Amino acid sequence: MIEQREHFQKELAKLNDLILKMGGMVEKSIFNSVEALKKSDAKMADQVIKLDDGIDKLELEIDELCLELLATQQPMAIDLRFITTGMRIASDIERIGDLAVDIALRAFELSKQPLLKPLEDIPKMAELAEKMVHRALDSFVKRDAAMARGLWADEEKADGYRDLIHDELVGIMTKDPSTISRALPLILIARHLERIADHTTNIGEDVVYMVEGKVIKHAPK
Amino acid sequence: MIEQREHFQKELAKLNDLILKMGGMVEKSIFNSVEALKKSDAKMADQVIKLDDGIDKLELEIDELCLELLATQQPMAIDLRFITTGMRIASDIERIGDLAVDIALRAFELSKQPLLKPLEDIPKMAELAEKMVHRALDSFVKRDAAMARGLWADEEKADGYRDLIHDELVGIMTKDPSTISRALPLILIARHLERIADHTTNIGEDVVYMVEGKVIKHAPK
C-alpha cells in the first residue's frame, strides 16, 4: 500500500515536471517569436514554427500520463482534481504555443518589408505574457491559489496594452493607408498576446478551483 | 452490480444531453451575433452577451458531473475517455460561446454607424461555423469518428472565407482610409468565426481519439 502510494506520488511529480517543461518551451517560443519580429528575422520565425511540434508532443504525453493515472490509481479529492486540471492546463499551454506560432507567422510575413516603426509596446507586452505563463504554471505546481489570483491584475495590464497598440496603429493607418499591410499584422500580434494572457488566467482559475474547490470561473473578479 | 451499471449509463446519457444543450445554445449565440451585425441591432447584440452566463453555468455543471463520475465510478477504457473528452469538449464549447460574445461586442460597436456594405460572406461563414458546431457535437454523442473527420474539409472552407473577407476589406480600407473603423471590426469578426471553426476541429480530434484511441491531434490531416 505504501509502495503504491509512493509510486503514485512519483507519477504526480512527473506530471509537474512535464507541465513545467512544456511551459518553459512556450515561454521561449513567445520570446523568440517577438525577437524574430523585432529583428525582421525570418529564420528565427521559422524556428518557432518548427519547435511547436515538440510542444504538441508534450501535450500528448501529459494526456496519456493523466489518463493512465485516472485508470490505474482511482485518485480522489485533491489528487483527482490535480490530474484533471493537469490535462486542462496542458491543453491551454498547447494553445499558447499555437499563438506563438501565429505571431511567428506574422513576423515571417513582415520580415519582407521594413518595420513600420521601432517596436516598444509589443515587446513589453510579450514580456508580460511570458511572466504570466510562468506565474500560472508555478501556481499549479505549488498549488498556490494566491499566486494564481495575482494573474487577474496582469490580465488587465495586457488588455490595456492591446488597446493602446490598436489605437496607435489605427491612427497610423488612417493617416497613411500605404502602411496598412505593415500595421494590420501588428494589431493582430497584440491580439495574439492578449489571448496568451487570457489562457494564463484560464489556468489560474483552474488552479484556484483545484486548491480551494471553489469555482471562480466566470465569476466577476 | 447491474443496478450500478444502469445508474452509470444514465449519468453518461445525462452528460450527452448537457453537451447537446450547451451546443444548441452556442449555435444560437453565433446566429444571433451575426444577425445583430447584419441588422445593426444593438439590443440583440446585448442579448447574446447576457445569455453567455447560461452557457458558462452549463460548462461548470458538466465539469462537476464528470468529476463525480470519475471519482465514484472508476470508469475504464472507452468510458474513461468519453468522460475526459466530455470535459474537454465543454471547455471548447464555452470558448465558442465567448467568441460569439466577441462578435456581438463588435456588432454592438458597429451598430452606431452605417454598415460598410451589405454583408454576404460573413453570414455564409457564420452558417458554416454553426453547422460545424452541430456536426462536432453530433459526432461526440454518436461516437462517430467518420463524422468527426468530415470537419477537416469544412475547416479549410472557413480558412478560405477568412482570407477572402480579409483581402476584400483591406482593399476597401486602402482605397478609402475613412472606412477603417468600420472595416477593421469585420476583419476581426471573420477571425472570430475562423477560431470557432478551429475549436470544432479540436472537438473532432478528441472524438476520433475517444473512438479509435488513435492520436490524430497535431498529425498532418
CSV table of C-alpha atoms in Angstrom, one decimal:
chain,number,residue,atom,x,y,z
A,1,MET,CA,0.0,0.0,0.0
A,2,ILE,CA,2.8,2.4,1.0
A,3,GLU,CA,4.7,1.3,-2.1
A,4,GLN,CA,1.7,2.0,-4.3
A,5,ARG,CA,1.3,5.5,-2.7
A,6,GLU,CA,5.0,6.2,-3.4
A,7,HIS,CA,4.6,5.2,-7.0
A,8,PHE,CA,1.6,7.5,-7.3
A,9,GLN,CA,3.5,10.4,-5.8
A,10,LYS,CA,6.3,9.8,-8.2
A,11,GLU,CA,3.9,9.9,-11.1
A,12,LEU,CA,2.4,13.1,-9.9
A,13,ALA,CA,5.9,14.6,-9.7
A,14,LYS,CA,6.4,13.5,-13.2
A,15,LEU,CA,3.2,15.4,-14.2
A,16,ASN,CA,4.6,18.5,-12.5
A,17,ASP,CA,7.9,18.2,-14.4
A,18,LEU,CA,6.2,17.7,-17.8
A,19,ILE,CA,4.0,20.7,-17.3
A,20,LEU,CA,6.9,22.9,-16.3
A,21,LYS,CA,9.0,21.6,-19.2
A,22,MET,CA,6.1,22.4,-21.6
A,23,GLY,CA,5.8,25.8,-20.0
A,24,GLY,CA,9.5,26.6,-20.4
A,25,MET,CA,9.2,25.7,-24.1
A,26,VAL,CA,6.3,28.1,-24.8
A,27,GLU,CA,7.8,30.9,-22.8
A,28,LYS,CA,10.8,30.6,-25.2
A,29,SER,CA,8.5,30.4,-28.2
A,30,ILE,CA,6.8,33.7,-27.2
A,31,PHE,CA,10.1,35.4,-26.6
A,32,ASN,CA,11.6,34.1,-29.9
A,33,SER,CA,8.6,35.0,-32.0
A,34,VAL,CA,8.8,38.6,-30.8
A,35,GLU,CA,12.6,38.7,-31.3
A,36,ALA,CA,12.0,37.5,-34.8
A,37,LEU,CA,9.5,40.3,-35.3
A,38,LYS,CA,11.9,43.0,-33.8
A,39,LYS,CA,14.8,41.8,-35.9
A,40,SER,CA,12.9,41.0,-39.1
A,41,ASP,CA,14.5,37.6,-38.8
A,42,ALA,CA,12.6,35.1,-41.0
A,43,LYS,CA,14.9,32.2,-39.9
A,44,MET,CA,14.1,32.7,-36.3
A,45,ALA,CA,10.4,32.9,-37.0
A,46,ASP,CA,10.7,29.6,-38.9
A,47,GLN,CA,12.4,28.0,-35.9
A,48,VAL,CA,9.5,28.9,-33.6
A,49,ILE,CA,7.1,27.2,-36.1
A,50,LYS,CA,9.3,24.1,-36.2
A,51,LEU,CA,9.7,23.8,-32.5
A,52,ASP,CA,6.0,23.7,-32.0
A,53,ASP,CA,6.0,20.0,-32.8
A,54,GLY,CA,7.8,19.3,-29.6
A,55,ILE,CA,5.2,21.3,-27.5
A,56,ASP,CA,2.4,19.3,-29.2
A,57,LYS,CA,4.1,16.0,-28.4
A,58,LEU,CA,4.4,17.0,-24.7
A,59,GLU,CA,0.7,17.7,-24.5
A,60,LEU,CA,0.0,14.2,-25.8
A,61,GLU,CA,2.5,12.7,-23.3
A,62,ILE,CA,0.8,14.6,-20.4
A,63,ASP,CA,-2.7,13.4,-21.6
A,64,GLU,CA,-1.5,9.8,-21.7
A,65,LEU,CA,0.0,10.1,-18.2
A,66,CYS,CA,-3.2,11.6,-16.8
A,67,LEU,CA,-5.4,9.0,-18.4
A,68,GLU,CA,-3.2,6.3,-17.1
A,69,LEU,CA,-3.3,7.7,-13.6
A,70,LEU,CA,-7.1,8.1,-13.7
A,71,ALA,CA,-7.5,4.5,-14.9
A,72,THR,CA,-5.0,2.8,-12.6
A,73,GLN,CA,-4.9,4.8,-9.4
A,74,GLN,CA,-8.5,5.8,-8.8
A,75,PRO,CA,-7.4,9.1,-7.3
A,76,MET,CA,-9.8,11.0,-5.0
A,77,ALA,CA,-10.4,14.6,-4.0
A,78,ILE,CA,-7.4,16.9,-4.5
A,79,ASP,CA,-5.4,14.3,-6.4
A,80,LEU,CA,-8.3,13.7,-8.8
A,81,ARG,CA,-8.6,17.5,-9.4
A,82,PHE,CA,-4.9,17.8,-9.8
A,83,ILE,CA,-4.9,15.3,-12.6
A,84,THR,CA,-7.9,16.6,-14.5
A,85,THR,CA,-6.5,20.2,-14.0
A,86,GLY,CA,-3.2,19.0,-15.4
A,87,MET,CA,-4.9,17.8,-18.6
A,88,ARG,CA,-6.7,21.1,-19.0
A,89,ILE,CA,-3.6,23.1,-18.4
A,90,ALA,CA,-1.6,21.1,-20.9
A,91,SER,CA,-4.3,22.0,-23.4
A,92,ASP,CA,-4.0,25.7,-22.6
A,93,ILE,CA,-0.2,25.6,-22.9
A,94,GLU,CA,-0.5,23.9,-26.3
A,95,ARG,CA,-2.8,26.7,-27.4
A,96,ILE,CA,-0.4,29.3,-26.1
A,97,GLY,CA,2.3,27.6,-28.2
A,98,ASP,CA,-0.1,27.9,-31.3
A,99,LEU,CA,-0.4,31.6,-30.6
A,100,ALA,CA,3.4,32.0,-30.5
A,101,VAL,CA,3.3,30.3,-33.9
A,102,ASP,CA,0.7,32.8,-35.1
A,103,ILE,CA,3.0,35.6,-34.0
A,104,ALA,CA,5.9,34.0,-35.8
A,105,LEU,CA,3.9,33.6,-39.0
A,106,ARG,CA,3.1,37.4,-38.9
A,107,ALA,CA,6.8,38.1,-38.1
A,108,PHE,CA,7.8,36.0,-41.2
A,109,GLU,CA,5.3,37.9,-43.4
A,110,LEU,CA,6.6,41.2,-42.0
A,111,SER,CA,10.2,40.3,-42.4
A,112,LYS,CA,9.9,41.0,-46.2
A,113,GLN,CA,9.3,44.7,-45.7
A,114,PRO,CA,10.9,47.4,-43.5
A,115,LEU,CA,9.3,47.6,-40.0
A,116,LEU,CA,6.7,50.3,-39.7
A,117,LYS,CA,8.3,51.7,-36.6
A,118,PRO,CA,10.7,50.6,-33.8
A,119,LEU,CA,8.7,48.4,-31.5
A,120,GLU,CA,8.2,49.4,-27.9
A,121,ASP,CA,4.9,48.2,-26.5
A,122,ILE,CA,4.7,44.8,-28.3
A,123,PRO,CA,8.0,43.6,-26.7
A,124,LYS,CA,6.8,44.9,-23.3
A,125,MET,CA,3.5,43.1,-23.7
A,126,ALA,CA,5.3,39.9,-24.7
A,127,GLU,CA,7.4,40.1,-21.6
A,128,LEU,CA,4.3,40.5,-19.5
A,129,ALA,CA,2.7,37.5,-21.3
A,130,GLU,CA,5.8,35.3,-20.6
A,131,LYS,CA,5.8,36.3,-17.0
A,132,MET,CA,2.1,35.3,-16.8
A,133,VAL,CA,2.8,31.9,-18.3
A,134,HIS,CA,5.5,31.4,-15.7
A,135,ARG,CA,3.3,32.5,-12.8
A,136,ALA,CA,0.4,30.4,-13.9
A,137,LEU,CA,2.4,27.2,-14.1
A,138,ASP,CA,4.2,28.0,-10.9
A,139,SER,CA,0.9,28.4,-9.1
A,140,PHE,CA,-0.2,25.0,-10.4
A,141,VAL,CA,2.9,23.0,-9.3
A,142,LYS,CA,3.0,24.8,-5.9
A,143,ARG,CA,-0.8,24.5,-5.6
A,144,ASP,CA,-0.8,28.2,-4.6
A,145,ALA,CA,-4.2,29.9,-5.2
A,146,ALA,CA,-3.0,33.4,-4.1
A,147,MET,CA,-0.3,33.3,-6.7
A,148,ALA,CA,-2.8,32.3,-9.3
A,149,ARG,CA,-5.1,35.2,-8.3
A,150,GLY,CA,-2.2,37.6,-9.0
A,151,LEU,CA,-2.9,37.0,-12.7
A,152,TRP,CA,-6.1,39.0,-12.8
A,153,ALA,CA,-4.3,42.3,-12.4
A,154,ASP,CA,-1.7,41.3,-15.1
A,155,GLU,CA,-4.6,40.5,-17.5
A,156,GLU,CA,-5.9,44.0,-17.1
A,157,LYS,CA,-2.5,45.3,-18.0
A,158,ALA,CA,-2.4,43.1,-21.1
A,159,ASP,CA,-5.8,44.4,-22.1
A,160,GLY,CA,-4.5,47.9,-21.7
A,161,TYR,CA,-1.5,47.2,-24.0
A,162,ARG,CA,-3.8,45.6,-26.6
A,163,ASP,CA,-6.0,48.7,-26.7
A,164,LEU,CA,-3.0,51.1,-26.7
A,165,ILE,CA,-1.4,49.3,-29.6
A,166,HIS,CA,-4.6,49.0,-31.5
A,167,ASP,CA,-5.4,52.7,-31.2
A,168,GLU,CA,-1.9,53.9,-32.1
A,169,LEU,CA,-1.8,51.7,-35.2
A,170,VAL,CA,-5.3,52.6,-36.4
A,171,GLY,CA,-4.1,56.2,-36.2
A,172,ILE,CA,-1.1,55.5,-38.3
A,173,MET,CA,-3.1,53.6,-40.9
A,174,THR,CA,-5.7,56.3,-41.1
A,175,LYS,CA,-3.1,59.0,-41.8
A,176,ASP,CA,-1.3,56.9,-44.4
A,177,PRO,CA,-3.2,53.9,-45.8
A,178,SER,CA,0.0,52.7,-47.5
A,179,THR,CA,1.0,51.5,-44.1
A,180,ILE,CA,-2.0,49.1,-43.7
A,181,SER,CA,-0.1,45.9,-44.8
A,182,ARG,CA,2.5,46.6,-42.2
A,183,ALA,CA,0.3,47.9,-39.4
A,184,LEU,CA,-2.5,45.3,-39.5
A,185,PRO,CA,-0.3,42.3,-38.6
A,186,LEU,CA,1.0,44.3,-35.6
A,187,ILE,CA,-2.6,44.8,-34.5
A,188,LEU,CA,-3.2,41.1,-34.8
A,189,ILE,CA,0.0,40.3,-32.9
A,190,ALA,CA,-1.2,42.4,-29.9
A,191,ARG,CA,-4.4,40.4,-30.0
A,192,HIS,CA,-2.4,37.1,-30.0
A,193,LEU,CA,-0.5,38.3,-27.0
A,194,GLU,CA,-3.7,39.2,-25.2
A,195,ARG,CA,-5.1,35.8,-25.9
A,196,ILE,CA,-2.0,34.3,-24.4
A,197,ALA,CA,-2.6,36.4,-21.3
A,198,ASP,CA,-6.2,35.1,-21.3
A,199,HIS,CA,-5.1,31.5,-21.4
A,200,THR,CA,-2.9,32.1,-18.4
A,201,THR,CA,-5.9,33.4,-16.4
A,202,ASN,CA,-7.9,30.2,-17.5
A,203,ILE,CA,-5.0,28.3,-15.9
A,204,GLY,CA,-5.2,30.5,-12.8
A,205,GLU,CA,-8.9,29.8,-12.5
A,206,ASP,CA,-8.4,26.1,-12.7
A,207,VAL,CA,-5.7,26.3,-10.1
A,208,VAL,CA,-7.9,28.2,-7.6
A,209,TYR,CA,-10.6,25.6,-8.2
A,210,MET,CA,-8.2,22.8,-7.7
A,211,VAL,CA,-6.8,24.2,-4.5
A,212,GLU,CA,-10.0,25.6,-2.9
A,213,GLY,CA,-12.6,23.5,-4.6
A,214,LYS,CA,-14.2,26.9,-5.3
A,215,VAL,CA,-15.5,27.8,-8.7
A,216,ILE,CA,-14.3,31.3,-9.7
A,217,LYS,CA,-14.5,30.7,-13.4
A,218,HIS,CA,-17.0,33.1,-14.9
A,219,ALA,CA,-17.5,34.9,-11.6
A,220,PRO,CA,-16.8,38.7,-11.6
A,221,LYS,CA,-13.2,39.2,-10.5
B,1,MET,CA,-23.9,-4.6,-9.9
B,2,ILE,CA,-26.4,-4.4,-12.8
B,3,GLU,CA,-28.1,-1.5,-11.0
B,4,GLN,CA,-24.8,0.3,-10.6
B,5,ARG,CA,-24.1,-0.1,-14.3
B,6,GLU,CA,-27.6,1.2,-15.1
B,7,HIS,CA,-27.0,4.2,-13.0
B,8,PHE,CA,-23.7,4.8,-14.7
B,9,GLN,CA,-25.4,4.6,-18.2
B,10,LYS,CA,-28.0,7.1,-17.0
B,11,GLU,CA,-25.3,9.5,-15.9
B,12,LEU,CA,-23.5,9.1,-19.2
B,13,ALA,CA,-26.8,9.9,-21.1
B,14,LYS,CA,-27.1,13.0,-18.9
B,15,LEU,CA,-23.6,14.1,-20.0
B,16,ASN,CA,-24.7,13.7,-23.6
B,17,ASP,CA,-27.8,15.8,-23.0
B,18,LEU,CA,-25.9,18.6,-21.3
B,19,ILE,CA,-23.3,18.7,-24.1
B,20,LEU,CA,-26.0,18.9,-26.7
B,21,LYS,CA,-27.9,21.5,-24.8
B,22,MET,CA,-24.8,23.6,-24.4
B,23,GLY,CA,-24.1,23.2,-28.1
B,24,GLY,CA,-27.6,24.3,-29.1
B,25,MET,CA,-27.1,27.4,-27.0
B,26,VAL,CA,-23.8,28.4,-28.7
B,27,GLU,CA,-25.2,27.7,-32.2
B,28,LYS,CA,-28.0,30.2,-31.4
B,29,SER,CA,-25.4,32.7,-30.0
B,30,ILE,CA,-23.4,32.5,-33.2
B,31,PHE,CA,-26.5,33.0,-35.3
B,32,ASN,CA,-27.8,35.9,-33.2
B,33,SER,CA,-24.5,37.7,-33.0
B,34,VAL,CA,-24.3,37.8,-36.8
B,35,GLU,CA,-28.0,38.7,-37.1
B,36,ALA,CA,-27.3,41.6,-34.7
B,37,LEU,CA,-24.4,42.6,-37.0
B,38,LYS,CA,-26.5,42.4,-40.2
B,39,LYS,CA,-29.4,44.4,-38.7
B,40,SER,CA,-27.2,46.9,-36.7
B,41,ASP,CA,-29.3,45.7,-33.8
B,42,ALA,CA,-27.6,46.7,-30.5
B,43,LYS,CA,-30.3,45.1,-28.4
B,44,MET,CA,-29.8,41.7,-30.0
B,45,ALA,CA,-26.1,42.0,-29.5
B,46,ASP,CA,-26.6,42.8,-25.9
B,47,GLN,CA,-28.8,39.7,-25.5
B,48,VAL,CA,-26.1,37.4,-26.8
B,49,ILE,CA,-23.7,38.9,-24.2
B,50,LYS,CA,-26.3,38.3,-21.4
B,51,LEU,CA,-27.1,34.7,-22.5
B,52,ASP,CA,-23.5,33.7,-22.2
B,53,ASP,CA,-23.9,33.3,-18.4
B,54,GLY,CA,-26.1,30.3,-19.0
B,55,ILE,CA,-23.5,28.7,-21.3
B,56,ASP,CA,-20.8,29.2,-18.6
B,57,LYS,CA,-23.0,27.6,-16.0
B,58,LEU,CA,-23.6,24.6,-18.1
B,59,GLU,CA,-19.8,24.1,-18.5
B,60,LEU,CA,-19.5,24.0,-14.7
B,61,GLU,CA,-22.4,21.6,-14.4
B,62,ILE,CA,-20.7,19.3,-17.0
B,63,ASP,CA,-17.4,19.6,-15.1
B,64,GLU,CA,-19.0,18.6,-11.8
B,65,LEU,CA,-20.8,15.7,-13.4
B,66,CYS,CA,-17.6,14.4,-15.0
B,67,LEU,CA,-15.5,14.8,-11.8
B,68,GLU,CA,-18.2,12.9,-9.9
B,69,LEU,CA,-18.3,10.1,-12.4
B,70,LEU,CA,-14.5,9.8,-12.3
B,71,ALA,CA,-14.5,9.7,-8.5
B,72,THR,CA,-17.4,7.4,-7.9
B,73,GLN,CA,-17.5,5.0,-11.0
B,74,GLN,CA,-13.8,4.4,-11.7
B,75,PRO,CA,-14.6,4.1,-15.4
B,76,MET,CA,-12.2,2.3,-17.7
B,77,ALA,CA,-11.2,2.3,-21.4
B,78,ILE,CA,-13.8,3.9,-23.7
B,79,ASP,CA,-16.0,5.2,-20.8
B,80,LEU,CA,-13.0,6.9,-19.1
B,81,ARG,CA,-12.1,8.5,-22.4
B,82,PHE,CA,-15.7,9.5,-23.0
B,83,ILE,CA,-15.8,11.4,-19.7
B,84,THR,CA,-12.5,13.2,-20.0
B,85,THR,CA,-13.4,14.1,-23.6
B,86,GLY,CA,-16.7,15.4,-22.4
B,87,MET,CA,-14.8,17.8,-20.1
B,88,ARG,CA,-12.6,19.0,-22.9
B,89,ILE,CA,-15.5,19.5,-25.2
B,90,ALA,CA,-17.4,21.5,-22.7
B,91,SER,CA,-14.4,23.8,-22.4
B,92,ASP,CA,-14.3,24.2,-26.2
B,93,ILE,CA,-18.0,25.0,-26.4
B,94,GLU,CA,-17.6,27.5,-23.6
B,95,ARG,CA,-14.8,29.2,-25.7
B,96,ILE,CA,-17.0,29.2,-28.8
B,97,GLY,CA,-19.6,31.0,-26.7
B,98,ASP,CA,-17.0,33.6,-25.7
B,99,LEU,CA,-16.2,34.1,-29.4
B,100,ALA,CA,-19.9,34.7,-30.2
B,101,VAL,CA,-19.8,37.3,-27.4
B,102,ASP,CA,-16.7,38.8,-29.1
B,103,ILE,CA,-18.7,39.0,-32.4
B,104,ALA,CA,-21.7,40.6,-30.5
B,105,LEU,CA,-19.4,43.2,-29.0
B,106,ARG,CA,-18.1,44.2,-32.4
B,107,ALA,CA,-21.7,44.2,-33.7
B,108,PHE,CA,-22.7,46.5,-30.8
B,109,GLU,CA,-19.8,48.8,-31.6
B,110,LEU,CA,-20.7,48.8,-35.3
B,111,SER,CA,-24.4,49.4,-34.7
B,112,LYS,CA,-23.6,53.1,-34.1
B,113,GLN,CA,-22.5,53.7,-37.7
B,114,PRO,CA,-24.0,52.7,-41.0
B,115,LEU,CA,-22.8,49.3,-42.3
B,116,LEU,CA,-19.8,49.5,-44.6
B,117,LYS,CA,-21.5,47.3,-47.2
B,118,PRO,CA,-24.3,44.7,-47.3
B,119,LEU,CA,-22.8,41.5,-45.7
B,120,GLU,CA,-22.5,38.4,-47.8
B,121,ASP,CA,-19.6,36.3,-46.9
B,122,ILE,CA,-19.7,36.8,-43.1
B,123,PRO,CA,-23.3,35.4,-42.8
B,124,LYS,CA,-22.3,32.4,-45.0
B,125,MET,CA,-19.2,31.9,-42.9
B,126,ALA,CA,-21.3,32.0,-39.7
B,127,GLU,CA,-23.7,29.4,-41.2
B,128,LEU,CA,-20.7,27.2,-41.9
B,129,ALA,CA,-19.5,27.6,-38.3
B,130,GLU,CA,-22.9,26.8,-36.8
B,131,LYS,CA,-23.0,23.6,-39.0
B,132,MET,CA,-19.5,22.7,-37.8
B,133,VAL,CA,-20.5,23.1,-34.1
B,134,HIS,CA,-23.5,20.9,-34.7
B,135,ARG,CA,-21.5,18.2,-36.5
B,136,ALA,CA,-18.8,18.1,-33.9
B,137,LEU,CA,-21.2,17.6,-31.0
B,138,ASP,CA,-23.2,15.1,-33.0
B,139,SER,CA,-20.1,13.1,-33.7
B,140,PHE,CA,-19.4,13.1,-29.9
B,141,VAL,CA,-22.7,11.8,-28.8
B,142,LYS,CA,-22.9,9.2,-31.6
B,143,ARG,CA,-19.2,8.3,-31.0
B,144,ASP,CA,-18.8,8.6,-34.8
B,145,ALA,CA,-15.2,9.2,-35.9
B,146,ALA,CA,-16.0,9.4,-39.6
B,147,MET,CA,-18.5,12.2,-38.9
B,148,ALA,CA,-15.8,14.0,-36.9
B,149,ARG,CA,-13.3,13.7,-39.8
B,150,GLY,CA,-15.8,15.5,-42.1
B,151,LEU,CA,-14.8,18.6,-40.2
B,152,TRP,CA,-11.4,18.9,-41.7
B,153,ALA,CA,-12.8,19.9,-45.2
B,154,ASP,CA,-15.1,22.4,-43.6
B,155,GLU,CA,-12.2,24.0,-41.7
B,156,GLU,CA,-10.4,24.6,-45.0
B,157,LYS,CA,-13.6,26.3,-46.3
B,158,ALA,CA,-13.6,28.5,-43.1
B,159,ASP,CA,-10.0,29.5,-43.7
B,160,GLY,CA,-10.9,30.4,-47.3
B,161,TYR,CA,-13.7,32.7,-46.1
B,162,ARG,CA,-11.4,34.4,-43.6
B,163,ASP,CA,-8.8,35.1,-46.2
B,164,LEU,CA,-11.4,36.3,-48.8
B,165,ILE,CA,-13.0,38.6,-46.3
B,166,HIS,CA,-9.6,39.9,-45.1
B,167,ASP,CA,-8.4,40.7,-48.5
B,168,GLU,CA,-11.6,42.4,-49.7
B,169,LEU,CA,-11.7,44.6,-46.6
B,170,VAL,CA,-8.0,45.5,-46.7
B,171,GLY,CA,-8.7,46.6,-50.3
B,172,ILE,CA,-11.6,48.8,-49.2
B,173,MET,CA,-9.6,50.4,-46.4
B,174,THR,CA,-6.6,51.1,-48.6
B,175,LYS,CA,-8.7,52.9,-51.1
B,176,ASP,CA,-10.5,54.9,-48.5
B,177,PRO,CA,-9.0,55.1,-45.0
B,178,SER,CA,-12.1,56.7,-43.6
B,179,THR,CA,-13.6,53.2,-43.7
B,180,ILE,CA,-11.0,51.7,-41.3
B,181,SER,CA,-13.2,52.0,-38.2
B,182,ARG,CA,-16.0,50.1,-39.9
B,183,ALA,CA,-13.8,47.6,-41.8
B,184,LEU,CA,-11.4,46.5,-39.1
B,185,PRO,CA,-14.2,45.1,-36.8
B,186,LEU,CA,-15.4,43.0,-39.8
B,187,ILE,CA,-11.9,41.6,-40.3
B,188,LEU,CA,-11.8,40.6,-36.6
B,189,ILE,CA,-15.3,39.0,-36.9
B,190,ALA,CA,-14.1,36.8,-39.7
B,191,ARG,CA,-11.2,35.8,-37.4
B,192,HIS,CA,-13.6,35.0,-34.6
B,193,LEU,CA,-15.6,32.8,-36.9
B,194,GLU,CA,-12.5,31.1,-38.1
B,195,ARG,CA,-11.5,30.3,-34.4
B,196,ILE,CA,-14.9,28.9,-33.8
B,197,ALA,CA,-14.3,26.5,-36.8
B,198,ASP,CA,-11.0,25.7,-35.3
B,199,HIS,CA,-12.5,24.8,-31.9
B,200,THR,CA,-14.9,22.4,-33.7
B,201,THR,CA,-11.9,20.6,-35.2
B,202,ASN,CA,-10.3,20.3,-31.8
B,203,ILE,CA,-13.5,18.6,-30.7
B,204,GLY,CA,-13.4,16.4,-33.8
B,205,GLU,CA,-9.8,15.4,-33.0
B,206,ASP,CA,-10.9,14.5,-29.4
B,207,VAL,CA,-13.8,12.4,-30.8
B,208,VAL,CA,-11.5,10.4,-33.1
B,209,TYR,CA,-9.2,9.8,-30.2
B,210,MET,CA,-12.0,8.8,-28.0
B,211,VAL,CA,-13.4,6.3,-30.5
B,212,GLU,CA,-10.3,4.9,-32.0
B,213,GLY,CA,-7.8,5.5,-29.3
B,214,LYS,CA,-5.7,6.9,-32.1
B,215,VAL,CA,-4.0,10.3,-31.7
B,216,ILE,CA,-4.6,12.4,-34.7
B,217,LYS,CA,-4.1,15.7,-33.0
B,218,HIS,CA,-1.2,17.6,-34.5
B,219,ALA,CA,-0.8,15.0,-37.2
B,220,PRO,CA,-1.0,16.2,-40.8
B,221,LYS,CA,-4.5,15.7,-41.9
